[in-house]
PDB file of C-alpha atoms and ligand atoms in Angstrom:
ATOM      1  CA  MET F   1     -45.872  -2.086  65.816  1.00  0.00           C
ATOM      2  CA  VAL F   2     -48.483  -4.852  65.559  1.00  0.00           C
ATOM      3  CA  LYS F   3     -49.841  -4.244  69.042  1.00  0.00           C
ATOM      4  CA  ARG F   4     -50.074  -0.463  68.687  1.00  0.00           C
ATOM      5  CA  GLN F   5     -51.037  -0.040  65.032  1.00  0.00           C
ATOM      6  CA  ILE F   6     -52.566  -3.218  63.607  1.00  0.00           C
ATOM      7  CA  ASP F   7     -54.072  -5.809  65.990  1.00  0.00           C
ATOM      8  CA  ALA F   8     -57.872  -5.448  66.379  1.00  0.00           C
ATOM      9  CA  GLU F   9     -57.573  -6.563  70.009  1.00  0.00           C
ATOM     10  CA  SER F  10     -55.232  -3.757  70.995  1.00  0.00           C
ATOM     11  CA  ILE F  11     -55.506  -0.723  68.681  1.00  0.00           C
ATOM     12  CA  THR F  12     -57.425   2.199  70.056  1.00  0.00           C
ATOM     13  CA  ASP F  13     -57.254   4.786  67.259  1.00  0.00           C
ATOM     14  CA  GLY F  14     -60.682   4.007  65.779  1.00  0.00           C
ATOM     15  CA  ARG F  15     -59.421   2.165  62.698  1.00  0.00           C
ATOM     16  CA  ILE F  16     -60.630  -1.310  61.758  1.00  0.00           C
ATOM     17  CA  GLY F  17     -57.983  -3.574  63.249  1.00  0.00           C
ATOM     18  CA  ILE F  18     -56.752  -6.820  61.766  1.00  0.00           C
ATOM     19  CA  LYS F  19     -58.317  -9.969  63.218  1.00  0.00           C
ATOM     20  CA  ASN F  20     -56.723 -12.759  61.179  1.00  0.00           C
ATOM     21  CA  LYS F  21     -54.232 -14.374  63.608  1.00  0.00           C
ATOM     22  CA  SER F  22     -51.992 -15.761  60.853  1.00  0.00           C
ATOM     23  CA  VAL F  23     -51.717 -12.328  59.235  1.00  0.00           C
ATOM     24  CA  LEU F  24     -50.845 -10.760  62.602  1.00  0.00           C
ATOM     25  CA  GLU F  25     -48.204 -13.449  63.165  1.00  0.00           C
ATOM     26  CA  ALA F  26     -46.699 -12.835  59.708  1.00  0.00           C
ATOM     27  CA  MET F  27     -46.571  -9.089  60.429  1.00  0.00           C
ATOM     28  CA  ARG F  28     -44.678  -9.877  63.647  1.00  0.00           C
ATOM     29  CA  ARG F  29     -42.229 -12.219  61.917  1.00  0.00           C
ATOM     30  CA  VAL F  30     -41.241  -9.972  59.000  1.00  0.00           C
ATOM     31  CA  LEU F  31     -38.870  -7.305  60.295  1.00  0.00           C
ATOM     32  CA  ARG F  32     -39.622  -4.082  58.426  1.00  0.00           C
ATOM     33  CA  HIS F  33     -36.224  -2.563  59.231  1.00  0.00           C
ATOM     34  CA  GLU F  34     -34.700  -5.107  56.815  1.00  0.00           C
ATOM     35  CA  PHE F  35     -36.666  -3.512  53.950  1.00  0.00           C
ATOM     36  CA  VAL F  36     -36.015   0.220  54.426  1.00  0.00           C
ATOM     37  CA  PRO F  37     -32.882   2.193  53.493  1.00  0.00           C
ATOM     38  CA  ALA F  38     -30.160   2.231  56.202  1.00  0.00           C
ATOM     39  CA  HIS F  39     -30.749   5.891  57.158  1.00  0.00           C
ATOM     40  CA  LEU F  40     -34.467   5.209  57.833  1.00  0.00           C
ATOM     41  CA  LYS F  41     -34.079   2.097  59.992  1.00  0.00           C
ATOM     42  CA  SER F  42     -34.921   4.005  63.173  1.00  0.00           C
ATOM     43  CA  ARG F  43     -38.306   4.904  61.591  1.00  0.00           C
ATOM     44  CA  ALA F  44     -39.082   1.427  60.255  1.00  0.00           C
ATOM     45  CA  TYR F  45     -41.835   0.677  62.782  1.00  0.00           C
ATOM     46  CA  ILE F  46     -43.836   3.900  62.498  1.00  0.00           C
ATOM     47  CA  ASP F  47     -47.146   3.631  60.680  1.00  0.00           C
ATOM     48  CA  MET F  48     -46.139   5.469  57.530  1.00  0.00           C
ATOM     49  CA  PRO F  49     -44.949   4.713  54.019  1.00  0.00           C
ATOM     50  CA  LEU F  50     -41.202   5.453  53.706  1.00  0.00           C
ATOM     51  CA  PRO F  51     -39.105   6.325  50.647  1.00  0.00           C
ATOM     52  CA  ILE F  52     -37.112   3.473  49.071  1.00  0.00           C
ATOM     53  CA  GLY F  53     -35.561   5.491  46.206  1.00  0.00           C
ATOM     54  CA  TYR F  54     -36.625   6.032  42.584  1.00  0.00           C
ATOM     55  CA  ASP F  55     -39.635   8.083  43.855  1.00  0.00           C
ATOM     56  CA  GLN F  56     -41.200   4.916  45.298  1.00  0.00           C
ATOM     57  CA  THR F  57     -42.237   3.870  48.795  1.00  0.00           C
ATOM     58  CA  ILE F  58     -42.545   0.872  51.084  1.00  0.00           C
ATOM     59  CA  SER F  59     -46.226   0.845  52.077  1.00  0.00           C
ATOM     60  CA  GLN F  60     -47.573   1.699  55.509  1.00  0.00           C
ATOM     61  CA  PRO F  61     -47.603  -1.422  57.754  1.00  0.00           C
ATOM     62  CA  TYR F  62     -51.332  -1.083  58.557  1.00  0.00           C
ATOM     63  CA  ILE F  63     -52.203  -1.073  54.834  1.00  0.00           C
ATOM     64  CA  VAL F  64     -49.898  -4.056  54.177  1.00  0.00           C
ATOM     65  CA  ALA F  65     -51.689  -5.992  56.928  1.00  0.00           C
ATOM     66  CA  TYR F  66     -55.127  -4.824  55.760  1.00  0.00           C
ATOM     67  CA  MET F  67     -54.581  -5.822  52.129  1.00  0.00           C
ATOM     68  CA  THR F  68     -53.074  -9.146  53.193  1.00  0.00           C
ATOM     69  CA  GLU F  69     -56.141  -9.913  55.311  1.00  0.00           C
ATOM     70  CA  MET F  70     -58.433  -8.932  52.408  1.00  0.00           C
ATOM     71  CA  LEU F  71     -56.858 -11.685  50.295  1.00  0.00           C
ATOM     72  CA  ASP F  72     -57.738 -14.298  52.945  1.00  0.00           C
ATOM     73  CA  PRO F  73     -54.402 -16.074  52.304  1.00  0.00           C
ATOM     74  CA  LYS F  74     -54.242 -19.862  52.568  1.00  0.00           C
ATOM     75  CA  LYS F  75     -51.190 -22.173  52.760  1.00  0.00           C
ATOM     76  CA  GLU F  76     -51.789 -23.656  49.313  1.00  0.00           C
ATOM     77  CA  TYR F  77     -52.267 -20.293  47.539  1.00  0.00           C
ATOM     78  CA  LYS F  78     -50.287 -19.070  44.569  1.00  0.00           C
ATOM     79  CA  VAL F  79     -50.313 -15.261  44.709  1.00  0.00           C
ATOM     80  CA  LEU F  80     -49.334 -12.586  42.203  1.00  0.00           C
ATOM     81  CA  GLU F  81     -48.109  -9.213  43.456  1.00  0.00           C
ATOM     82  CA  VAL F  82     -47.755  -6.226  41.122  1.00  0.00           C
ATOM     83  CA  GLY F  83     -45.260  -3.688  42.542  1.00  0.00           C
ATOM     84  CA  THR F  84     -42.473  -5.514  44.410  1.00  0.00           C
ATOM     85  CA  GLY F  85     -40.865  -2.288  45.696  1.00  0.00           C
ATOM     86  CA  SER F  86     -38.758  -3.250  48.717  1.00  0.00           C
ATOM     87  CA  GLY F  87     -40.123  -6.820  48.831  1.00  0.00           C
ATOM     88  CA  TYR F  88     -41.833  -6.251  52.223  1.00  0.00           C
ATOM     89  CA  GLN F  89     -45.391  -7.116  51.142  1.00  0.00           C
ATOM     90  CA  ALA F  90     -44.043 -10.128  49.222  1.00  0.00           C
ATOM     91  CA  ALA F  91     -42.263 -11.355  52.382  1.00  0.00           C
ATOM     92  CA  VAL F  92     -45.432 -10.995  54.484  1.00  0.00           C
ATOM     93  CA  LEU F  93     -47.374 -13.006  51.900  1.00  0.00           C
ATOM     94  CA  ALA F  94     -44.580 -15.575  51.605  1.00  0.00           C
ATOM     95  CA  GLU F  95     -45.022 -16.343  55.326  1.00  0.00           C
ATOM     96  CA  LEU F  96     -48.634 -17.316  54.610  1.00  0.00           C
ATOM     97  CA  VAL F  97     -48.928 -18.907  51.173  1.00  0.00           C
ATOM     98  CA  ASP F  98     -47.220 -21.511  48.996  1.00  0.00           C
ATOM     99  CA  HIS F  99     -45.672 -19.169  46.434  1.00  0.00           C
ATOM    100  CA  VAL F 100     -45.531 -15.460  45.630  1.00  0.00           C
ATOM    101  CA  TYR F 101     -44.817 -14.240  42.090  1.00  0.00           C
ATOM    102  CA  THR F 102     -44.002 -10.539  42.160  1.00  0.00           C
ATOM    103  CA  ILE F 103     -43.373  -8.057  39.340  1.00  0.00           C
ATOM    104  CA  GLU F 104     -41.507  -4.755  39.585  1.00  0.00           C
ATOM    105  CA  ILE F 105     -41.163  -2.274  36.730  1.00  0.00           C
ATOM    106  CA  ILE F 106     -38.029  -0.514  38.087  1.00  0.00           C
ATOM    107  CA  LYS F 107     -35.086  -2.832  37.444  1.00  0.00           C
ATOM    108  CA  GLU F 108     -32.915  -1.581  40.320  1.00  0.00           C
ATOM    109  CA  LEU F 109     -35.717  -1.978  42.883  1.00  0.00           C
ATOM    110  CA  GLY F 110     -36.693  -5.427  41.627  1.00  0.00           C
ATOM    111  CA  GLU F 111     -33.089  -6.639  41.680  1.00  0.00           C
ATOM    112  CA  SER F 112     -32.386  -5.358  45.165  1.00  0.00           C
ATOM    113  CA  ALA F 113     -35.675  -6.793  46.492  1.00  0.00           C
ATOM    114  CA  GLU F 114     -34.776 -10.150  44.963  1.00  0.00           C
ATOM    115  CA  LYS F 115     -31.336 -10.116  46.681  1.00  0.00           C
ATOM    116  CA  ARG F 116     -32.882  -9.032  49.989  1.00  0.00           C
ATOM    117  CA  LEU F 117     -35.548 -11.753  49.924  1.00  0.00           C
ATOM    118  CA  LYS F 118     -32.892 -14.344  49.110  1.00  0.00           C
ATOM    119  CA  ARG F 119     -30.648 -13.140  51.944  1.00  0.00           C
ATOM    120  CA  LEU F 120     -33.600 -13.358  54.344  1.00  0.00           C
ATOM    121  CA  GLY F 121     -34.186 -16.964  53.309  1.00  0.00           C
ATOM    122  CA  TYR F 122     -37.400 -16.684  51.265  1.00  0.00           C
ATOM    123  CA  LYS F 123     -37.369 -19.560  48.789  1.00  0.00           C
ATOM    124  CA  ASN F 124     -41.022 -19.186  47.794  1.00  0.00           C
ATOM    125  CA  VAL F 125     -40.847 -15.757  46.149  1.00  0.00           C
ATOM    126  CA  THR F 126     -40.034 -15.259  42.469  1.00  0.00           C
ATOM    127  CA  VAL F 127     -39.281 -11.713  41.290  1.00  0.00           C
ATOM    128  CA  LYS F 128     -39.586 -10.553  37.701  1.00  0.00           C
ATOM    129  CA  ILE F 129     -38.719  -7.191  36.173  1.00  0.00           C
ATOM    130  CA  GLY F 130     -41.554  -6.076  33.923  1.00  0.00           C
ATOM    131  CA  ASP F 131     -44.842  -4.267  33.544  1.00  0.00           C
ATOM    132  CA  GLY F 132     -47.345  -5.835  35.936  1.00  0.00           C
ATOM    133  CA  TYR F 133     -50.297  -4.178  34.192  1.00  0.00           C
ATOM    134  CA  PHE F 134     -50.308  -7.268  31.999  1.00  0.00           C
ATOM    135  CA  GLY F 135     -49.934  -9.698  34.919  1.00  0.00           C
ATOM    136  CA  TRP F 136     -47.727 -12.796  34.604  1.00  0.00           C
ATOM    137  CA  GLU F 137     -49.476 -15.222  32.283  1.00  0.00           C
ATOM    138  CA  GLU F 138     -46.885 -17.995  32.655  1.00  0.00           C
ATOM    139  CA  HIS F 139     -47.937 -18.901  36.222  1.00  0.00           C
ATOM    140  CA  ALA F 140     -51.649 -18.006  35.964  1.00  0.00           C
ATOM    141  CA  PRO F 141     -54.276 -18.587  37.218  1.00  0.00           C
ATOM    142  CA  TYR F 142     -53.651 -17.157  40.698  1.00  0.00           C
ATOM    143  CA  ASP F 143     -55.670 -17.751  43.867  1.00  0.00           C
ATOM    144  CA  ALA F 144     -55.155 -14.106  44.765  1.00  0.00           C
ATOM    145  CA  ILE F 145     -53.642 -10.990  43.196  1.00  0.00           C
ATOM    146  CA  ILE F 146     -52.466  -7.857  45.014  1.00  0.00           C
ATOM    147  CA  VAL F 147     -51.529  -4.596  43.313  1.00  0.00           C
ATOM    148  CA  THR F 148     -49.513  -2.077  45.331  1.00  0.00           C
ATOM    149  CA  ALA F 149     -49.546   0.863  42.888  1.00  0.00           C
ATOM    150  CA  ALA F 150     -52.693   2.590  41.606  1.00  0.00           C
ATOM    151  CA  PRO F 151     -53.971   2.393  38.016  1.00  0.00           C
ATOM    152  CA  ASP F 152     -57.009   4.474  36.967  1.00  0.00           C
ATOM    153  CA  HIS F 153     -58.901   1.314  36.002  1.00  0.00           C
ATOM    154  CA  ILE F 154     -58.713  -2.389  36.844  1.00  0.00           C
ATOM    155  CA  PRO F 155     -56.313  -4.077  34.399  1.00  0.00           C
ATOM    156  CA  PRO F 156     -58.388  -6.640  32.448  1.00  0.00           C
ATOM    157  CA  MET F 157     -55.499  -9.127  32.253  1.00  0.00           C
ATOM    158  CA  LEU F 158     -55.389  -9.335  36.050  1.00  0.00           C
ATOM    159  CA  ILE F 159     -59.045 -10.347  36.178  1.00  0.00           C
ATOM    160  CA  HIS F 160     -58.353 -12.846  33.418  1.00  0.00           C
ATOM    161  CA  GLN F 161     -55.435 -14.357  35.408  1.00  0.00           C
ATOM    162  CA  LEU F 162     -57.490 -14.768  38.586  1.00  0.00           C
ATOM    163  CA  LYS F 163     -58.857 -18.232  39.471  1.00  0.00           C
ATOM    164  CA  PRO F 164     -62.622 -18.651  39.846  1.00  0.00           C
ATOM    165  CA  GLY F 165     -63.207 -18.148  43.584  1.00  0.00           C
ATOM    166  CA  GLY F 166     -60.143 -15.888  43.777  1.00  0.00           C
ATOM    167  CA  GLN F 167     -59.749 -12.253  44.782  1.00  0.00           C
ATOM    168  CA  LEU F 168     -57.862  -9.221  43.571  1.00  0.00           C
ATOM    169  CA  CYS F 169     -57.028  -6.366  45.914  1.00  0.00           C
ATOM    170  CA  ILE F 170     -56.146  -3.138  44.127  1.00  0.00           C
ATOM    171  CA  PRO F 171     -56.101   0.637  44.730  1.00  0.00           C
ATOM    172  CA  VAL F 172     -57.949   2.313  41.851  1.00  0.00           C
ATOM    173  CA  GLY F 173     -57.902   6.018  41.037  1.00  0.00           C
ATOM    174  CA  GLY F 174     -56.269   8.618  38.860  1.00  0.00           C
ATOM    175  CA  ARG F 175     -53.067  10.459  39.690  1.00  0.00           C
ATOM    176  CA  PHE F 176     -53.647  13.238  42.308  1.00  0.00           C
ATOM    177  CA  ARG F 177     -57.140  11.858  43.058  1.00  0.00           C
ATOM    178  CA  VAL F 178     -58.356   9.902  46.058  1.00  0.00           C
ATOM    179  CA  GLN F 179     -58.043   6.230  45.233  1.00  0.00           C
ATOM    180  CA  SER F 180     -60.359   3.472  46.392  1.00  0.00           C
ATOM    181  CA  LEU F 181     -58.954   0.262  47.735  1.00  0.00           C
ATOM    182  CA  THR F 182     -61.033  -2.191  45.734  1.00  0.00           C
ATOM    183  CA  LEU F 183     -61.757  -5.875  46.221  1.00  0.00           C
ATOM    184  CA  VAL F 184     -62.589  -7.751  43.035  1.00  0.00           C
ATOM    185  CA  GLN F 185     -63.993 -11.250  43.526  1.00  0.00           C
ATOM    186  CA  LYS F 186     -64.333 -13.793  40.750  1.00  0.00           C
ATOM    187  CA  THR F 187     -67.091 -16.243  41.633  1.00  0.00           C
ATOM    188  CA  GLU F 188     -66.824 -19.966  40.915  1.00  0.00           C
ATOM    189  CA  SER F 189     -69.030 -19.366  37.872  1.00  0.00           C
ATOM    190  CA  GLY F 190     -66.650 -16.648  36.647  1.00  0.00           C
ATOM    191  CA  SER F 191     -68.764 -13.556  37.296  1.00  0.00           C
ATOM    192  CA  ILE F 192     -67.090 -10.496  38.793  1.00  0.00           C
ATOM    193  CA  MET F 193     -68.112  -8.638  41.950  1.00  0.00           C
ATOM    194  CA  THR F 194     -66.422  -5.379  42.915  1.00  0.00           C
ATOM    195  CA  ARG F 195     -66.459  -3.630  46.295  1.00  0.00           C
ATOM    196  CA  GLN F 196     -64.800  -0.342  47.244  1.00  0.00           C
ATOM    197  CA  VAL F 197     -63.361  -0.766  50.706  1.00  0.00           C
ATOM    198  CA  MET F 198     -61.649   2.470  51.784  1.00  0.00           C
ATOM    199  CA  PRO F 199     -59.861   5.547  50.480  1.00  0.00           C
ATOM    200  CA  VAL F 200     -56.090   5.078  50.100  1.00  0.00           C
ATOM    201  CA  SER F 201     -53.084   6.857  48.646  1.00  0.00           C
ATOM    202  CA  PHE F 202     -50.646   4.830  46.534  1.00  0.00           C
ATOM    203  CA  VAL F 203     -48.009   5.774  43.977  1.00  0.00           C
ATOM    204  CA  PRO F 204     -49.382   5.472  40.420  1.00  0.00           C
ATOM    205  CA  LEU F 205     -49.094   2.282  38.394  1.00  0.00           C
ATOM    206  CA  THR F 206     -46.749   3.261  35.579  1.00  0.00           C
ATOM    207  CA  GLY F 207     -45.943   1.557  32.269  1.00  0.00           C
ATOM    208  CA  LYS F 208     -47.093   1.682  28.671  1.00  0.00           C
ATOM    209  CA  HIS F 209     -50.825   1.297  29.302  1.00  0.00           C
TER     210      HIS F 209
HETATM  211  N1  SAM C   1     -45.167  -3.653  47.746  1.00  0.00           N
HETATM  212  C1  SAM C   1     -44.071  -2.742  47.949  1.00  0.00           C
HETATM  213  C2  SAM C   1     -43.348  -2.997  49.236  1.00  0.00           C
HETATM  214  O1  SAM C   1     -43.784  -3.823  50.024  1.00  0.00           O
HETATM  215  O2  SAM C   1     -42.311  -2.367  49.436  1.00  0.00           O
HETATM  216  C3  SAM C   1     -44.470  -1.290  47.867  1.00  0.00           C
HETATM  217  C4  SAM C   1     -44.778  -0.905  46.514  1.00  0.00           C
HETATM  218  S1  SAM C   1     -44.670   0.769  46.045  1.00  0.00           S
HETATM  219  C5  SAM C   1     -45.994   1.505  46.927  1.00  0.00           C
HETATM  220  C6  SAM C   1     -45.264   0.512  44.385  1.00  0.00           C
HETATM  221  C7  SAM C   1     -44.296  -0.195  43.485  1.00  0.00           C
HETATM  222  O3  SAM C   1     -44.981  -0.490  42.265  1.00  0.00           O
HETATM  223  C8  SAM C   1     -43.090   0.644  43.117  1.00  0.00           C
HETATM  224  O4  SAM C   1     -41.920  -0.053  43.413  1.00  0.00           O
HETATM  225  C9  SAM C   1     -43.262   0.857  41.617  1.00  0.00           C
HETATM  226  O5  SAM C   1     -42.047   0.955  40.910  1.00  0.00           O
HETATM  227  C10 SAM C   1     -44.057  -0.369  41.222  1.00  0.00           C
HETATM  228  N2  SAM C   1     -44.791  -0.240  39.957  1.00  0.00           N
HETATM  229  C11 SAM C   1     -45.424   0.841  39.446  1.00  0.00           C
HETATM  230  N3  SAM C   1     -45.991   0.545  38.263  1.00  0.00           N
HETATM  231  C12 SAM C   1     -45.710  -0.761  38.013  1.00  0.00           C
HETATM  232  C13 SAM C   1     -46.014  -1.654  36.951  1.00  0.00           C
HETATM  233  N4  SAM C   1     -46.716  -1.269  35.882  1.00  0.00           N
HETATM  234  N5  SAM C   1     -45.573  -2.928  37.035  1.00  0.00           N
HETATM  235  C14 SAM C   1     -44.844  -3.352  38.122  1.00  0.00           C
HETATM  236  N6  SAM C   1     -44.513  -2.543  39.141  1.00  0.00           N
HETATM  237  C15 SAM C   1     -44.946  -1.267  39.095  1.00  0.00           C
END
């Protein structure tokens, strides 16, 4: 999967490949078939999102790798993920950083991801059931924040919970519209820079907002 769909040195389909060696290694180590429903295991390594129940999906491997690289993960980082889903993205990040805090709004998905991550031996991931639109104040500020469902605007609390020098990677766009994968950088002085990186298609961020 990494060689054919992700690694900049070997992909030939015209997409921007991933260059960060640690991210590529993490993508090799985390076995995607552990995160998909039993009847889809034979399709776990194709470059597509797959259903995980409750109208939700595990993201496409290329996008998981791309967003992970965008965060420029470092060993000492504390990362917040909004949208735990299957726990796959959290596991990839957990291979690279000190701790991952991840929030899932659908109780059943969050609970099964938590069990799965525990069974796979991840001790540096904490799962919470809740509405990630508001972030997770208790452990803030975060070195990096990743959102894996699309709101129609950038949640202000997520910017607030980002460390100076940190980055937020988030798909932004209304339901049924093309969304833009957006990188928000908070400078050391606290000012905000936003860059739209590429068109993407994520499930909507739900919740009371
Ligand atoms: N990162 C996941 C993975 O690796 O499997 C894929 C996430 S899926 C594309 C998006 C997830 O975001 C869904 O599980 C959905 O229930 C969750 N979600 C949607 N709105 C949310 C919210 N307000 N707070 C937390 N999670 C939310």
